[in-house]
Coordinates of C-alpha atoms in Angstrom, one line a residue:
M1 CA 20.7 9.9 63.0
L2 CA 23.5 8.8 60.7
S3 CA 22.9 9.2 57.0
V4 CA 23.5 6.8 54.1
C5 CA 26.7 7.5 52.3
T6 CA 26.0 7.4 48.6
I7 CA 28.5 10.0 47.2
G8 CA 29.6 7.8 44.3
V9 CA 31.9 5.7 46.4
P10 CA 31.7 1.9 46.8
T11 CA 29.5 1.3 49.8
A12 CA 29.4 -2.5 49.7
G13 CA 25.8 -2.6 51.0
L14 CA 26.6 -0.8 54.3
E15 CA 24.1 1.7 55.6
M16 CA 27.0 4.1 56.3
S17 CA 30.2 3.4 54.6
L18 CA 33.7 4.5 55.3
A19 CA 34.6 3.5 51.7
G20 CA 36.2 6.2 49.5
C21 CA 38.9 8.9 49.7
W22 CA 39.8 10.6 53.0
T23 CA 42.3 13.3 53.9
N24 CA 43.4 14.4 57.4
E25 CA 44.5 17.8 58.8
L26 CA 48.1 17.1 57.8
G27 CA 47.4 16.4 54.2
S28 CA 47.7 12.6 54.3
I29 CA 45.5 10.7 51.9
M30 CA 43.7 7.4 52.5
W31 CA 41.6 5.3 50.0
I32 CA 39.6 2.5 51.5
K33 CA 37.1 -0.1 50.5
V34 CA 34.7 -1.8 52.9
S35 CA 33.3 -5.3 52.3
D36 CA 29.7 -6.3 53.2
S37 CA 31.1 -7.8 56.4
G38 CA 32.8 -4.6 57.4
V39 CA 36.4 -5.5 56.4
I40 CA 38.4 -2.4 55.5
D41 CA 41.3 -2.5 53.1
G42 CA 43.1 0.2 51.1
T43 CA 46.1 2.4 50.8
Y44 CA 47.5 5.3 52.9
N45 CA 49.9 8.0 51.8
S46 CA 51.2 9.9 54.8
S47 CA 52.5 13.4 54.2
V48 CA 54.6 13.1 57.3
S49 CA 56.6 10.3 58.9
T50 CA 59.2 9.6 61.5
V51 CA 61.8 9.6 58.7
R52 CA 60.7 13.2 57.7
K53 CA 59.3 12.3 54.3
A54 CA 56.1 11.0 52.8
A55 CA 55.4 7.3 53.5
D56 CA 53.1 4.8 51.9
G57 CA 51.3 2.0 53.7
V58 CA 48.7 -0.7 53.4
V59 CA 45.4 -0.4 55.4
I60 CA 43.4 -3.3 56.9
G61 CA 40.7 -3.0 59.5
Y62 CA 37.0 -3.4 60.5
Q63 CA 33.9 -1.2 60.6
Q64 CA 31.9 -2.5 63.5
S65 CA 28.6 -3.0 61.7
V66 CA 26.2 -1.5 59.2
T67 CA 24.5 0.5 62.0
N68 CA 27.5 1.2 64.2
A69 CA 29.9 3.9 63.1
T70 CA 32.9 2.8 65.1
F71 CA 35.9 1.3 63.3
G72 CA 39.6 0.4 63.7
F73 CA 42.3 0.0 61.1
V74 CA 46.1 -0.7 61.0
V75 CA 48.6 0.7 58.5
K76 CA 51.7 -1.4 57.9
W77 CA 54.4 1.1 56.8
A78 CA 57.2 0.2 54.3
I79 CA 59.7 1.7 56.8
G80 CA 59.1 -1.0 59.4
S81 CA 56.6 0.5 61.8
V82 CA 52.8 0.2 62.3
T83 CA 50.1 2.6 63.2
V84 CA 46.7 1.7 64.6
W85 CA 43.7 4.0 64.5
A86 CA 40.4 3.7 66.4
G87 CA 37.5 6.1 65.7
Q88 CA 34.0 6.9 64.8
Y89 CA 32.3 8.2 61.6
Y90 CA 30.3 11.5 61.9
N91 CA 28.1 13.2 59.4
D92 CA 26.5 16.6 60.4
G93 CA 24.9 17.0 56.9
A94 CA 27.6 19.4 55.8
K95 CA 30.6 17.2 56.0
E96 CA 31.6 13.6 56.8
Q97 CA 34.4 13.1 59.3
L98 CA 36.3 10.2 60.8
K99 CA 37.4 11.3 64.3
T100 CA 40.3 9.0 65.4
M101 CA 43.0 8.4 67.9
W102 CA 46.2 6.6 66.9
L103 CA 49.2 4.8 68.2
L104 CA 52.4 4.5 66.2
R105 CA 54.8 1.7 67.1
K106 CA 58.4 2.0 65.9
N107 CA 60.7 -1.0 65.8
R108 CA 63.4 -0.9 68.5
Q109 CA 66.0 -3.6 68.9
D110 CA 67.1 -2.7 72.4
P111 CA 64.5 -3.2 75.1
K112 CA 65.9 -0.1 76.9
D113 CA 64.5 2.0 74.0
N114 CA 61.0 0.7 74.5
W115 CA 59.9 3.9 76.3
E116 CA 60.4 5.9 73.1
A117 CA 58.9 3.3 70.7
T118 CA 55.2 4.3 70.8
L119 CA 53.8 7.7 69.8
A120 CA 50.1 8.7 70.3
G121 CA 47.9 11.3 68.7
M122 CA 44.6 12.2 67.1
D123 CA 43.5 12.7 63.5
V124 CA 40.3 14.0 61.9
F125 CA 39.8 12.7 58.4
T126 CA 37.4 14.5 56.0
R127 CA 35.8 12.8 53.0
A128 CA 37.7 14.0 49.9
N129 CA 36.9 14.0 46.2
P130 CA 38.1 10.6 44.7
A131 CA 40.3 12.6 42.3
K132 CA 42.4 13.6 45.2
C133 CA 43.2 10.0 45.8
N134 CA 44.1 9.6 42.2
V135 CA 41.8 6.7 41.8
R136 CA 38.5 6.0 40.1
D137 CA 35.6 6.1 42.6
D138 CA 33.9 3.1 41.0
R139 CA 36.8 0.7 40.9
S140 CA 36.4 -2.7 42.4
E141 CA 40.0 -3.4 43.2
L142 CA 42.7 -1.3 44.8

């Protein structure tokens, strides 16, 4: 059974909410809000990137429904690429996790370079203290 997420983060009326601050195994930080209809929006600060330095991006996506823990979101990077994540929310009572798979698409002008333009991988995000995201946990706007 999935539990209600009420850890001082904006839940927008969802029974389980992805809203709040999340960090992955590489130290990247994501802050997201979720609307009543399941629309996800926020910010992402990647601690790694294809240009070998931290990168910031804008998050947009969807949580499937108030009773379904699946979701997907896209990050538009300032460096000209996009990454898409699909995953599921899990809560074992001790920690909340977003287990995801991702595809990163780099911009390539020459069609011959298409073979190297997409990378794939997995991320596990763990809910983090809102202070780690450097935002207030009760704010209404990003």
